[in-house]
Amino acid sequence: MLQESELAYTHGLNDAQRDAVLSVHGPLLVIAGPGSGKTRVIVHRIAHLILGESIPPWNILAVTFTNKAAREMRERLETLLGHGAEGLAVGTFHSQCARILRRDGASAGIDPRFAIFDDADQVDLVRRILRDMEIDEKRFPPRSFLSTISAAKCELISPRQYAEHARGPWQERAATIYRRYQETLTDNRALDFDDLIMETVRLFREATEVLEAYQERFHYLLVDEFQDTNTAQYRLVRLLAQKYRNLCVVGDEDQSVYSWRKADIRNLLNFETDFPNLKVVMLEQNYRSTQTILSAAQSVISANLMRKEKRLWTENEAGRPVVVHEAYNEEDEAQFVIREIERLVRAEQTRHGDIAVMYRTNAQSRPLEDTFVRSGMPYKLVGGVRFYERKEVKDILAYLRLALNPHDLVSLARVLNVPPRGIGERTIAEAQRWAGRQGLAFMDALEAIADGREGQTNPVVQPRARNAICGFIRLVRTLNIAAHESPPLDVLDVLLEQSGYAEYVRDGTEQGEDRWANLMELRTKARDFAEITPPLGLAALLEDVSLVQDIDTYNPEADGVTLITLHAAKGLEFPFVFIVGMEEGLCPHSRSIDDASQMEEERRLVYVGFTRAMRGLYLVYAYRRMLYGSSMLNQPSRFLSDIPLELTRQPSLGPRAVLSRRAAATADGASDTKTATTGIEQQFFPGDRVFHPAFGAGVVVESALVRGDEEVTVAFEGKGVKKLSVAYAPLQRD
């Protein structure tokens, strides 16, 4: 018999949801299928802990993966609990760890004023290291080393440990770069994203009194999207939960699509081994999609082996069939999407904002964008040039970070001569050499030069350059004072006024006004931050900006069709979804075709895409596609053949079927390797070794002259089988 307090937090929940809400003590695994109301379960579970079980809010920690999800959870809790939610810790892994390190990191030798280096800062840092080591970054891209470093940190492997196990030239070179990268971060009093987790784990291991303090504070832990955790994140959770073991994790292995971010699906699949007295609750009732969409999704995902058996069901109607359409090429594909959207808007009173077009890779958005622009149809691109990566925004953020931390060398290097103030590369090089001889940090050397402490008899730089350095140092000191005395908005205004950046950006051009508008948007961010969050100061603003993710900028209220990758669409829902590029080599991606584990992830990605749709799902593929500079003739995706025919509708005969009827006639008229109509001669034959700039080396499997062109089927090493048009593909004999 439910008590009155329990009824308050279980009203409207189904049996499985109610079970998850009321299971308070001990480890709990909630397997939450898409659209099964998991956020509601988490929110009501926290409400029950506080009001039903009298657990103080400050004894609860709820962790999720995106700022958007954390913000939504916090807002729903405030609506449900009012002031009862005060003191509750809700946030992302990175934001919670940043808060822990700023408060207690000194116990592990971490400066609480540390800066957070974002993606672009990390690339700049590795690029400088490669330059110092005289390594050609065209042959060895900075991001390849960053990926290696990130993978090591996600496994809690230090530079020393990595070097001890390095084998071969690549790993040995990467070990050196990892060591220098970490040393430079330390010199700059900075951490990267992976450090936030790794250093918190190190803090808890080395300072047991700090760990015990947080264990005593957080008696109850909830982790959302648990299938996306990596080794370091899972280790962190286990450390916090090992005393009281009141750990609730919510996830779905069928939606694990971030292995490239080092997410480890085994954390969820093996959770029962780590917590043997575990309770498991399955949320299988879907409230989002029609049964037809769910059945199509189930038919694709059921082929995977690394999963827990579950079957989604819904009380919603069966709904319309899944539309499967074959286009001739990517332009025809985009035109079909536009026509069908126009029909939905006209005939079914659908808003543009109710529709999403999803694709496997960002490169596929170009023809879609072009067609949307030409048609005048409103759209919003999720995953384009991110706001915080635009040059003018990066410049101002670098200034603000320098205001807090004058020893941030990457930020210093970015803005020392921006706007141009007469501190050229020669002056910088001379100042750096002098700093090295004196054993000074670069900023300390600049201050010495500005103050005239380097010696007048043998000046380091020319008088004009010294004056420029003096002006820059005065600006940094002014900003430093403002950063410690004023709210972020005032600091930003001082910066724009005294740095000359406003005049630098507003150069009288339309582009200049666009850049200025971006800075005004950053100003709005600073103002909004102060209104939404208690006045934590400039450090908190910069931390919030550093941790923002692309999906956090998504605005569901804007009335435009959403163009988005399948990865970025996770967590969203739309009444109507189009998935384009449903072809072998694209979806599934060519990189995954020969890897069973990666192929399972491709299935999970398609499953995620299908289950974003509420009322209608369209699957589109092209007979011929121009991508990466080559014309490719791909087969329809294997995932399409997984869907039972009775669930689908194909509105018209596609070009592949039409052309196949003409193939016999073409073959009859091409009895030798030259066609009478075009005079084209066959260039490639089975067994030929060939090379393609995008796909690498391969072997010709088949070649044929078709409609005035030569179509070559090639098996590429590690890229799978491709059918290419010789007229477009830059194919060479190897």
XYZ file of C-alpha atoms in Angstrom:
734
model
C 0.000 0.000 0.000
C 1.519 3.296 -1.094
C 1.805 6.005 1.539
C 0.394 9.487 0.796
C 3.902 10.926 0.302
C 4.699 8.191 -2.180
C 1.510 8.857 -4.139
C 2.562 12.476 -4.596
C 5.697 11.485 -6.495
C 4.379 8.463 -8.352
C 1.170 9.918 -9.756
C 0.980 9.291 -13.494
C 3.938 6.899 -13.559
C 3.734 3.421 -15.016
C 4.698 0.407 -12.890
C 8.342 0.300 -14.015
C 8.796 4.054 -13.555
C 7.239 3.861 -10.086
C 9.569 1.001 -9.151
C 12.603 3.070 -10.173
C 11.396 6.124 -8.228
C 10.742 4.217 -4.995
C 13.896 2.038 -5.063
C 15.976 4.286 -2.848
C 18.735 2.294 -1.149
C 21.554 0.323 -2.745
C 22.736 0.162 -6.363
C 20.078 0.544 -9.070
C 20.394 0.167 -12.851
C 17.573 1.712 -14.876
C 17.603 0.592 -18.519
C 15.655 3.390 -20.199
C 14.639 2.945 -23.817
C 14.192 6.050 -25.993
C 11.069 8.049 -25.200
C 10.421 6.064 -22.018
C 10.295 9.073 -19.676
C 13.694 8.654 -18.041
C 14.110 12.348 -17.183
C 10.754 12.271 -15.433
C 11.875 9.203 -13.482
C 15.120 10.893 -12.400
C 13.340 14.106 -11.367
C 10.611 12.281 -9.428
C 13.177 9.999 -7.805
C 15.097 13.030 -6.504
C 11.839 14.609 -5.321
C 10.958 11.395 -3.477
C 14.410 11.283 -1.854
C 14.016 14.838 -0.550
C 10.349 14.960 0.430
C 9.462 11.296 0.799
C 12.662 10.020 2.452
C 13.714 13.325 4.124
C 17.155 13.247 2.493
C 18.765 16.733 2.606
C 19.218 18.089 -0.958
C 22.938 18.673 -0.379
C 23.382 14.923 0.151
C 22.352 14.254 -3.471
C 24.519 14.516 -6.597
C 22.958 14.168 -10.064
C 25.334 14.015 -13.023
C 24.528 14.155 -16.719
C 26.471 14.756 -19.930
C 25.252 18.033 -21.416
C 24.572 21.459 -19.982
C 21.194 21.334 -21.741
C 20.179 18.146 -19.922
C 21.449 19.479 -16.582
C 19.593 22.753 -17.074
C 16.358 20.951 -17.975
C 16.680 18.674 -14.934
C 17.340 21.606 -12.612
C 14.362 23.581 -13.975
C 11.990 20.629 -13.580
C 13.196 20.049 -10.016
C 12.683 23.711 -9.145
C 9.160 23.522 -10.581
C 8.417 20.391 -8.556
C 10.218 21.298 -5.320
C 10.496 25.096 -5.294
C 12.968 26.136 -2.595
C 13.275 22.489 -1.611
C 15.791 22.050 -4.437
C 18.290 24.511 -2.920
C 21.636 22.887 -2.200
C 21.079 20.085 -4.703
C 24.132 19.412 -6.911
C 23.067 18.946 -10.550
C 25.508 19.296 -13.431
C 27.787 17.673 -15.966
C 30.799 15.553 -15.064
C 33.091 18.363 -16.165
C 31.306 21.156 -14.299
C 31.108 19.163 -11.063
C 34.776 18.192 -11.276
C 35.800 21.776 -12.029
C 33.936 22.866 -8.899
C 35.634 20.175 -6.786
C 39.091 21.093 -8.084
C 38.599 24.824 -7.521
C 37.563 24.136 -3.949
C 39.915 21.302 -2.949
C 42.424 20.835 -5.771
C 45.192 22.476 -3.752
C 45.436 19.210 -1.790
C 46.796 17.647 -5.000
C 48.891 20.653 -6.042
C 46.299 22.195 -8.385
C 46.028 26.002 -8.478
C 42.331 26.795 -7.841
C 42.548 29.653 -10.394
C 43.307 27.235 -13.234
C 42.136 28.026 -16.760
C 40.292 25.465 -18.886
C 41.792 24.968 -22.344
C 39.104 24.254 -24.915
C 39.504 22.331 -28.166
C 41.040 25.175 -30.170
C 43.467 26.033 -27.350
C 44.615 22.420 -27.211
C 45.254 22.358 -30.966
C 47.262 25.594 -30.727
C 49.326 24.150 -27.898
C 50.168 20.924 -29.744
C 50.924 22.916 -32.890
C 53.513 24.955 -30.954
C 55.067 21.779 -29.559
C 55.303 20.263 -33.050
C 56.941 23.446 -34.296
C 59.488 23.338 -31.464
C 60.214 19.675 -32.239
C 60.470 20.456 -35.981
C 57.706 17.969 -36.794
C 55.741 18.595 -39.997
C 52.108 19.019 -38.917
C 50.916 18.209 -42.436
C 52.322 14.703 -42.019
C 51.452 14.496 -38.327
C 48.275 16.565 -37.676
C 47.962 18.033 -34.159
C 44.552 16.423 -33.695
C 45.990 12.942 -34.161
C 48.262 13.492 -31.151
C 45.433 15.132 -29.197
C 43.282 12.066 -29.824
C 46.061 9.854 -28.462
C 46.508 12.088 -25.409
C 42.762 12.176 -24.757
C 42.501 8.389 -25.038
C 45.298 8.012 -22.498
C 43.682 10.434 -20.052
C 40.294 8.741 -20.372
C 42.046 5.532 -19.295
C 43.809 7.428 -16.448
C 47.232 6.908 -18.055
C 49.778 9.593 -17.134
C 52.556 10.810 -19.483
C 55.098 8.705 -17.573
C 52.952 5.571 -17.767
C 52.312 6.121 -21.467
C 56.036 6.524 -22.142
C 56.842 3.315 -20.253
C 54.583 1.295 -22.554
C 55.236 3.174 -25.808
C 56.194 0.899 -28.689
C 57.379 2.046 -32.098
C 58.189 5.499 -33.531
C 54.614 6.831 -33.425
C 53.940 6.025 -29.772
C 57.414 7.187 -28.718
C 56.869 10.508 -30.490
C 53.373 10.761 -28.975
C 54.837 10.073 -25.509
C 57.219 13.027 -25.855
C 54.446 15.305 -27.081
C 52.125 14.152 -24.261
C 54.824 14.939 -21.673
C 55.547 18.398 -23.112
C 51.825 19.090 -23.552
C 51.157 18.348 -19.889
C 54.196 20.332 -18.749
C 52.995 23.344 -20.735
C 49.501 23.065 -19.259
C 51.068 23.054 -15.792
C 53.244 26.068 -16.646
C 50.102 27.890 -17.782
C 48.149 26.835 -14.679
C 45.636 25.226 -17.004
C 43.705 21.987 -17.428
C 42.030 20.505 -20.476
C 38.609 18.804 -20.407
C 40.016 15.339 -19.760
C 42.159 16.697 -16.913
C 39.037 17.812 -15.060
C 38.043 14.169 -14.604
C 41.528 12.661 -14.366
C 42.777 15.195 -11.804
C 39.664 14.768 -9.660
C 40.265 11.008 -9.573
C 43.914 11.677 -8.646
C 42.797 14.112 -5.936
C 40.479 11.502 -4.412
C 43.177 8.813 -4.537
C 45.935 10.964 -3.039
C 43.897 12.967 -0.526
C 41.653 10.399 1.148
C 40.330 13.012 3.555
C 38.963 14.969 0.568
C 37.325 11.831 -0.846
C 35.791 11.021 2.541
C 34.410 14.551 2.797
C 32.636 14.217 -0.560
C 31.424 10.713 0.291
C 29.894 12.148 3.454
C 28.312 14.951 1.473
C 26.933 12.885 -1.415
C 25.150 9.881 0.098
C 23.009 9.453 -3.032
C 24.352 9.554 -6.596
C 22.423 9.541 -9.873
C 24.169 9.273 -13.240
C 22.229 9.876 -16.453
C 23.308 8.550 -19.902
C 25.513 6.010 -18.139
C 26.265 4.197 -21.406
C 28.332 7.240 -22.445
C 30.780 7.120 -19.515
C 34.462 6.389 -20.066
C 36.880 4.614 -17.733
C 37.875 7.765 -15.827
C 34.271 8.871 -15.296
C 33.211 5.439 -14.091
C 36.191 5.291 -11.708
C 35.161 8.673 -10.323
C 31.589 7.492 -9.744
C 32.753 4.305 -8.040
C 35.042 6.245 -5.700
C 32.210 8.538 -4.619
C 29.723 5.672 -4.207
C 31.945 3.074 -2.544
C 30.999 4.027 1.033
C 27.192 4.210 0.942
C 26.604 2.423 -2.408
C 23.409 4.382 -3.063
C 24.173 4.675 -6.755
C 21.471 4.910 -9.415
C 22.616 4.840 -13.039
C 20.266 5.398 -15.962
C 21.173 4.438 -19.503
C 20.566 2.336 -22.576
C 23.311 0.347 -24.278
C 21.311 0.552 -27.521
C 21.964 4.314 -27.538
C 25.728 4.145 -26.939
C 27.123 6.043 -29.956
C 30.159 7.872 -28.580
C 32.987 5.331 -28.620
C 35.002 7.892 -30.596
C 34.779 10.052 -27.463
C 36.121 7.053 -25.504
C 32.700 6.055 -24.106
C 32.792 2.418 -23.003
C 29.545 0.470 -23.347
C 31.009 -2.205 -21.045
C 30.524 0.105 -18.052
C 26.784 -0.485 -18.376
C 26.889 -4.100 -19.532
C 29.239 -5.099 -16.672
C 27.612 -2.949 -13.982
C 26.013 -6.015 -12.407
C 29.468 -7.567 -11.936
C 30.788 -4.501 -10.104
C 27.642 -4.222 -7.958
C 26.428 -7.813 -7.361
C 23.409 -6.838 -5.231
C 22.133 -4.650 -8.020
C 18.468 -4.062 -8.779
C 17.552 -3.669 -12.475
C 14.465 -1.824 -13.741
C 13.564 -1.861 -17.458
C 11.678 1.114 -18.931
C 10.252 -0.293 -22.167
C 7.037 1.682 -22.647
C 7.607 4.436 -25.217
C 5.582 7.658 -25.081
C 7.119 9.340 -28.150
C 6.768 7.303 -31.334
C 4.193 5.287 -33.232
C 4.381 1.497 -33.059
C 5.442 1.351 -36.725
C 8.487 3.523 -36.035
C 9.358 1.478 -32.946
C 9.034 -1.798 -34.854
C 11.324 -0.495 -37.599
C 13.886 0.599 -35.012
C 13.623 -2.736 -33.205
C 14.229 -4.638 -36.448
C 17.559 -2.835 -36.904
C 18.873 -2.976 -33.336
C 17.902 -6.598 -32.671
C 20.805 -7.775 -34.857
C 23.303 -6.471 -32.277
C 24.910 -8.924 -29.855
C 26.252 -6.475 -27.218
C 22.895 -5.586 -25.679
C 20.360 -6.550 -23.055
C 17.201 -8.030 -24.522
C 14.335 -5.560 -24.448
C 11.384 -4.691 -26.660
C 9.890 -1.216 -26.834
C 6.126 -0.905 -26.985
C 3.652 1.931 -26.966
C -0.015 2.677 -26.466
C 0.231 5.183 -29.332
C -1.416 4.360 -32.654
C 0.317 2.193 -35.271
C 0.799 5.273 -37.434
C 1.823 5.731 -41.057
C 4.393 3.497 -42.805
C 8.077 4.392 -42.880
C 8.752 6.077 -46.242
C 11.779 4.676 -48.106
C 12.787 6.763 -51.136
C 15.560 6.382 -53.691
C 16.871 9.601 -55.265
C 19.145 9.847 -58.286
C 21.858 11.971 -56.607
C 22.386 14.293 -53.646
C 20.614 17.226 -55.368
C 17.607 15.054 -56.188
C 17.693 13.807 -52.591
C 17.551 17.374 -51.262
C 14.751 18.287 -53.686
C 12.679 15.327 -52.487
C 13.157 16.426 -48.877
C 12.086 20.001 -49.723
C 9.017 18.851 -51.672
C 7.880 16.508 -48.915
C 8.406 19.155 -46.217
C 6.355 21.621 -48.270
C 3.604 19.002 -48.490
C 3.708 18.352 -44.724
C 3.522 22.069 -43.954
C 0.719 22.659 -46.453
C -1.424 19.540 -46.063
C -0.854 18.625 -42.419
C -0.372 22.066 -40.833
C 3.094 21.047 -39.653
C 5.531 23.735 -38.463
C 8.984 23.834 -40.039
C 10.345 23.537 -36.511
C 8.632 20.147 -36.155
C 10.882 18.629 -38.822
C 14.506 17.459 -38.730
C 16.807 16.291 -41.509
C 19.549 14.021 -40.164
C 22.721 12.708 -41.763
C 25.751 10.623 -40.842
C 28.499 13.184 -41.577
C 28.648 16.987 -41.613
C 29.862 16.951 -45.223
C 26.378 15.826 -46.302
C 24.797 19.113 -45.198
C 26.189 21.210 -48.079
C 23.692 20.220 -50.837
C 20.888 20.356 -48.293
C 21.846 23.879 -47.221
C 22.149 25.028 -50.838
C 18.692 23.677 -51.662
C 17.123 25.177 -48.544
C 18.623 28.586 -49.375
C 17.424 28.461 -52.996
C 13.929 27.411 -51.936
C 13.676 30.072 -49.242
C 12.675 27.464 -46.677
C 13.756 28.425 -43.125
C 16.299 26.121 -41.511
C 18.754 26.007 -38.630
C 22.061 24.186 -38.833
C 23.228 22.423 -35.686
C 26.922 21.713 -36.020
C 28.098 24.578 -38.255
C 30.722 27.119 -37.191
C 30.146 27.260 -33.476
C 29.591 30.613 -31.867
C 32.418 30.209 -29.374
C 34.873 29.217 -32.111
C 34.451 32.412 -34.168
C 37.651 34.448 -34.236
C 36.358 37.606 -32.603
C 34.687 35.636 -29.804
C 37.838 33.569 -29.232
C 39.915 36.770 -29.050
C 37.727 38.368 -26.390
C 37.534 35.151 -24.361
C 41.342 34.968 -24.475
C 41.533 38.516 -23.071
C 39.104 37.622 -20.286
C 41.051 34.490 -19.408
C 44.234 36.540 -19.346
C 42.538 38.965 -16.966
C 42.041 36.102 -14.518
C 45.307 34.298 -15.186
C 48.136 36.438 -16.658
C 50.282 33.290 -16.959
C 47.925 31.710 -19.511
C 50.513 31.541 -22.295
C 48.110 30.395 -25.032
C 45.724 33.299 -24.400
C 48.669 35.683 -24.154
C 50.058 34.531 -27.500
C 46.645 34.957 -29.127
C 46.019 38.595 -28.129
C 49.466 40.098 -27.529
C 49.263 41.866 -30.894
C 45.487 41.783 -31.452
C 44.429 44.399 -32.362
C 47.802 45.188 -34.004
C 49.731 47.369 -31.569
C 53.304 47.135 -32.842
C 54.405 43.968 -31.052
C 55.556 41.929 -34.021
C 57.047 38.459 -34.272
C 60.603 39.815 -34.056
C 59.840 41.680 -30.817
C 58.134 38.609 -29.371
C 61.088 36.378 -30.314
C 63.572 38.793 -28.708
C 61.487 38.992 -25.535
C 61.203 35.190 -25.393
C 64.953 34.725 -25.777
C 65.613 37.251 -23.018
C 63.029 35.563 -20.768
C 64.786 32.227 -21.314
C 68.188 33.658 -20.415
C 66.767 35.260 -17.270
C 64.730 32.198 -16.259
C 61.505 34.210 -16.334
C 58.009 33.276 -17.411
C 57.075 35.151 -20.591
C 54.496 37.390 -18.895
C 56.965 38.220 -16.119
C 59.505 39.151 -18.795
C 57.010 41.442 -20.543
C 56.252 43.159 -17.236
C 59.977 43.630 -16.593
C 60.411 45.164 -20.051
C 57.386 47.423 -19.543
C 58.729 48.567 -16.156
C 62.234 49.119 -17.544
C 63.801 46.466 -15.327
C 65.675 44.658 -18.086
C 68.499 47.215 -18.171
C 68.676 50.472 -20.096
C 72.259 49.994 -21.314
C 71.306 46.963 -23.367
C 67.535 47.190 -24.057
C 65.798 44.020 -25.164
C 63.411 45.705 -27.622
C 63.195 48.957 -29.546
C 61.587 51.990 -27.816
C 58.456 51.829 -30.000
C 57.934 48.172 -29.164
C 58.559 48.933 -25.468
C 55.774 51.536 -25.532
C 53.426 48.999 -27.128
C 54.299 46.423 -24.468
C 53.727 49.056 -21.748
C 50.241 49.734 -23.122
C 49.425 46.033 -23.247
C 50.626 45.406 -19.683
C 48.569 48.390 -18.437
C 45.506 46.894 -20.132
C 46.070 43.450 -18.573
C 46.548 44.984 -15.113
C 43.364 47.038 -15.507
C 41.435 43.954 -16.574
C 42.902 41.941 -13.705
C 41.634 44.491 -11.175
C 38.224 44.619 -12.851
C 38.006 40.813 -12.902
C 38.378 40.675 -9.125
C 36.092 43.628 -8.350
C 33.363 43.753 -11.003
C 30.734 41.503 -12.579
C 31.588 39.883 -15.934
C 29.545 42.374 -17.979
C 31.522 45.332 -16.619
C 34.839 43.565 -17.275
C 33.782 42.938 -20.868
C 32.787 46.580 -21.361
C 36.135 47.789 -19.984
C 37.919 45.403 -22.335
C 36.023 46.495 -25.462
C 36.546 50.168 -24.613
C 40.224 50.159 -23.612
C 41.670 47.477 -25.903
C 40.651 49.149 -29.158
C 38.987 45.915 -30.219
C 35.645 47.604 -30.951
C 37.252 49.892 -33.553
C 39.306 46.971 -34.857
C 36.207 44.867 -35.527
C 33.876 47.617 -36.785
C 35.797 48.376 -39.963
C 32.816 49.686 -41.945
C 32.071 46.406 -43.721
C 29.061 44.109 -43.396
C 31.397 41.400 -42.137
C 32.658 43.815 -39.488
C 29.111 44.480 -38.313
C 28.471 40.732 -38.191
C 31.552 40.304 -36.008
C 30.403 43.150 -33.778
C 26.972 41.511 -33.500
C 28.708 38.348 -32.277
C 30.472 40.350 -29.562
C 27.159 41.896 -28.559
C 25.757 38.375 -28.290
C 28.691 37.502 -26.015
C 27.774 40.578 -23.979
C 24.217 39.226 -23.745
C 25.661 35.941 -22.531
C 27.546 37.765 -19.767
C 24.380 39.618 -18.749
C 22.198 36.509 -18.855
C 24.751 34.548 -16.864
C 24.637 37.073 -14.046
C 20.842 36.920 -14.024
C 20.529 33.135 -14.095
C 23.405 32.120 -11.843
C 24.448 33.552 -8.466
C 27.273 36.102 -9.009
C 30.203 33.712 -9.136
C 32.277 36.167 -11.183
C 34.264 36.008 -14.367
C 35.797 32.590 -13.615
C 32.352 31.004 -13.534
C 31.344 32.678 -16.816
C 34.472 31.422 -18.575
C 33.955 27.956 -17.144
C 30.386 27.925 -18.406
C 31.523 29.027 -21.871
C 34.357 26.482 -21.931
C 32.009 23.615 -21.147
C 29.226 24.613 -23.568
C 28.458 22.027 -26.249
C 26.994 22.404 -29.691
C 23.668 20.888 -28.731
C 23.386 23.422 -25.873
C 22.788 26.113 -28.532
C 19.809 24.249 -30.010
C 16.603 26.289 -29.764
C 13.474 24.155 -30.276
C 11.258 27.275 -30.419
C 12.871 28.692 -33.584
C 10.623 27.844 -36.562
C 13.036 26.345 -39.038
C 13.796 22.846 -40.246
C 16.649 21.405 -38.169
C 19.672 20.092 -40.100
C 21.672 17.908 -37.743
C 23.988 14.908 -37.594
C 22.691 11.671 -36.132
C 25.187 11.995 -33.275
C 24.035 15.506 -32.373
C 20.355 14.501 -32.547
C 20.623 12.201 -29.545
C 18.284 13.406 -26.811
C 16.017 15.366 -29.171
C 12.635 14.525 -30.691
C 10.686 15.748 -33.715
C 7.253 14.912 -35.131
C 8.848 14.208 -38.531
C 12.381 12.975 -39.248
C 14.189 12.569 -42.576
C 17.401 10.527 -42.555
C 19.339 11.035 -45.797
C 22.336 9.151 -47.154
C 21.069 5.708 -46.155
C 23.765 4.001 -48.233
C 26.593 1.535 -47.729
C 29.742 3.535 -47.044
C 27.814 6.414 -45.516
C 25.389 4.744 -43.127
C 26.994 2.445 -42.138
C 30.179 4.451 -42.549
C 32.977 2.902 -44.606
C 35.293 2.987 -41.576
C 33.021 0.567 -39.730
C 32.209 -2.022 -42.369
C 35.094 -4.377 -41.532
C 34.861 -3.992 -37.732
C 32.105 -5.928 -35.938
C 32.179 -3.681 -32.860
C 32.010 -0.507 -34.942
C 29.216 -1.975 -37.061
C 27.183 -2.507 -33.887
C 27.681 1.173 -33.077
C 26.494 2.117 -36.575
C 23.305 0.148 -35.876
C 22.901 1.955 -32.566
C 23.320 5.296 -34.341
C 20.567 4.455 -36.837
C 18.399 3.257 -33.938
C 18.899 6.627 -32.247
C 17.901 8.401 -35.467
C 14.757 6.309 -35.978
C 13.586 6.841 -32.402
C 13.825 10.647 -32.640
C 10.688 10.516 -34.837
C 7.253 10.845 -33.282
C 4.775 10.615 -36.198
C 6.657 10.153 -39.461
C 10.014 8.702 -40.554
C 11.579 9.091 -44.010
C 14.653 7.123 -45.108
C 16.329 8.446 -48.263
C 19.256 7.118 -50.283
C 20.828 8.125 -53.600
C 21.814 6.059 -56.624
C 24.829 8.314 -57.294
C 26.468 10.728 -54.838
C 29.192 13.361 -55.204
C 31.059 13.447 -51.888
C 34.674 14.198 -50.931
C 35.323 15.193 -54.553
C 34.271 11.845 -56.023
C 31.123 10.448 -57.578
C 30.180 7.241 -55.782
C 27.580 4.624 -56.651
C 26.746 3.045 -53.321
C 24.368 0.223 -52.546
C 21.346 0.968 -50.329
C 22.174 0.636 -46.632
C 21.960 -2.869 -45.200
C 19.812 -1.402 -42.439
C 16.994 -0.793 -44.926
C 16.764 -4.512 -45.674
C 16.366 -5.201 -41.932
C 12.997 -3.420 -41.913
C 10.011 -5.665 -42.737
C 8.370 -4.611 -46.017
C 4.949 -4.347 -44.383
C 6.261 -1.421 -42.282
C 7.438 0.613 -45.292
C 6.105 2.515 -48.279
C 8.170 3.319 -51.380
C 6.363 6.162 -53.158
C 7.866 5.676 -56.639
C 10.206 3.521 -58.692
C 13.743 4.722 -57.975
C 16.424 5.358 -60.604
C 18.277 2.173 -59.692
C 15.275 0.066 -60.730
C 14.679 2.133 -63.878
C 18.313 1.971 -64.936
C 18.549 -1.754 -64.251
C 15.923 -2.286 -66.961
C 18.224 -0.571 -69.428
C 21.331 -2.463 -68.311
C 20.745 -5.420 -70.630
C 20.464 -3.163 -73.662
C 23.627 -1.338 -72.635
C 25.463 -4.631 -72.153
C 24.276 -5.974 -75.544
C 25.687 -2.929 -77.292
C 29.036 -3.128 -75.522
C 30.470 -6.460 -76.601
C 34.013 -5.155 -76.515
C 35.737 -2.597 -74.315
C 34.791 0.350 -76.536
C 31.272 1.780 -76.988
C 30.106 2.887 -80.400
C 28.168 5.824 -78.963
C 30.954 7.506 -77.001
C 34.280 6.033 -78.023
C 35.215 5.646 -74.321
C 37.788 2.941 -73.685
C 37.937 0.875 -70.531
C 40.864 1.953 -68.323
C 40.636 -0.390 -65.326
C 40.346 -4.169 -65.093
C 39.766 -6.664 -62.241
C 42.952 -7.182 -60.250
C 44.388 -3.709 -60.956
C 45.880 -2.018 -57.888
C 44.656 1.568 -57.617
C 44.893 4.592 -55.321
C 42.236 7.157 -54.350
C 43.119 10.324 -52.337
C 40.223 9.823 -49.884
C 40.041 6.027 -49.669
C 43.694 5.030 -50.115
C 44.948 1.854 -51.804
C 42.642 -0.787 -53.209
C 42.080 -3.531 -55.773
C 39.638 -3.360 -58.698
C 36.920 -5.999 -58.312
C 34.810 -5.135 -61.338
C 34.692 -2.533 -64.115
C 32.055 -1.800 -66.763
C 31.205 0.849 -69.356
C 27.772 2.282 -68.550
C 26.044 5.262 -70.198
C 29.182 6.911 -71.501
C 31.139 6.403 -68.295
C 33.271 3.723 -66.684
C 32.014 2.468 -63.335
C 34.693 0.750 -61.258
C 34.074 -1.358 -58.153
C 37.103 -1.206 -55.829
C 37.851 -2.977 -52.543
C 39.762 -0.406 -50.475
C 41.928 -1.417 -47.516
C 40.051 -0.514 -44.337
C 37.399 1.479 -46.253
C 35.251 -1.274 -47.721
C 33.960 -1.738 -51.266
C 33.164 1.390 -53.316
C 31.623 1.823 -56.746
C 33.178 4.884 -58.408
C 32.599 6.861 -61.589
C 35.892 7.303 -63.482
C 34.581 10.556 -64.955
C 34.560 12.088 -61.470
C 36.750 9.986 -59.196
C 40.487 10.872 -59.088
C 41.424 7.201 -59.393
C 45.010 6.274 -60.286
C 46.849 3.036 -60.870
C 49.047 2.292 -57.880
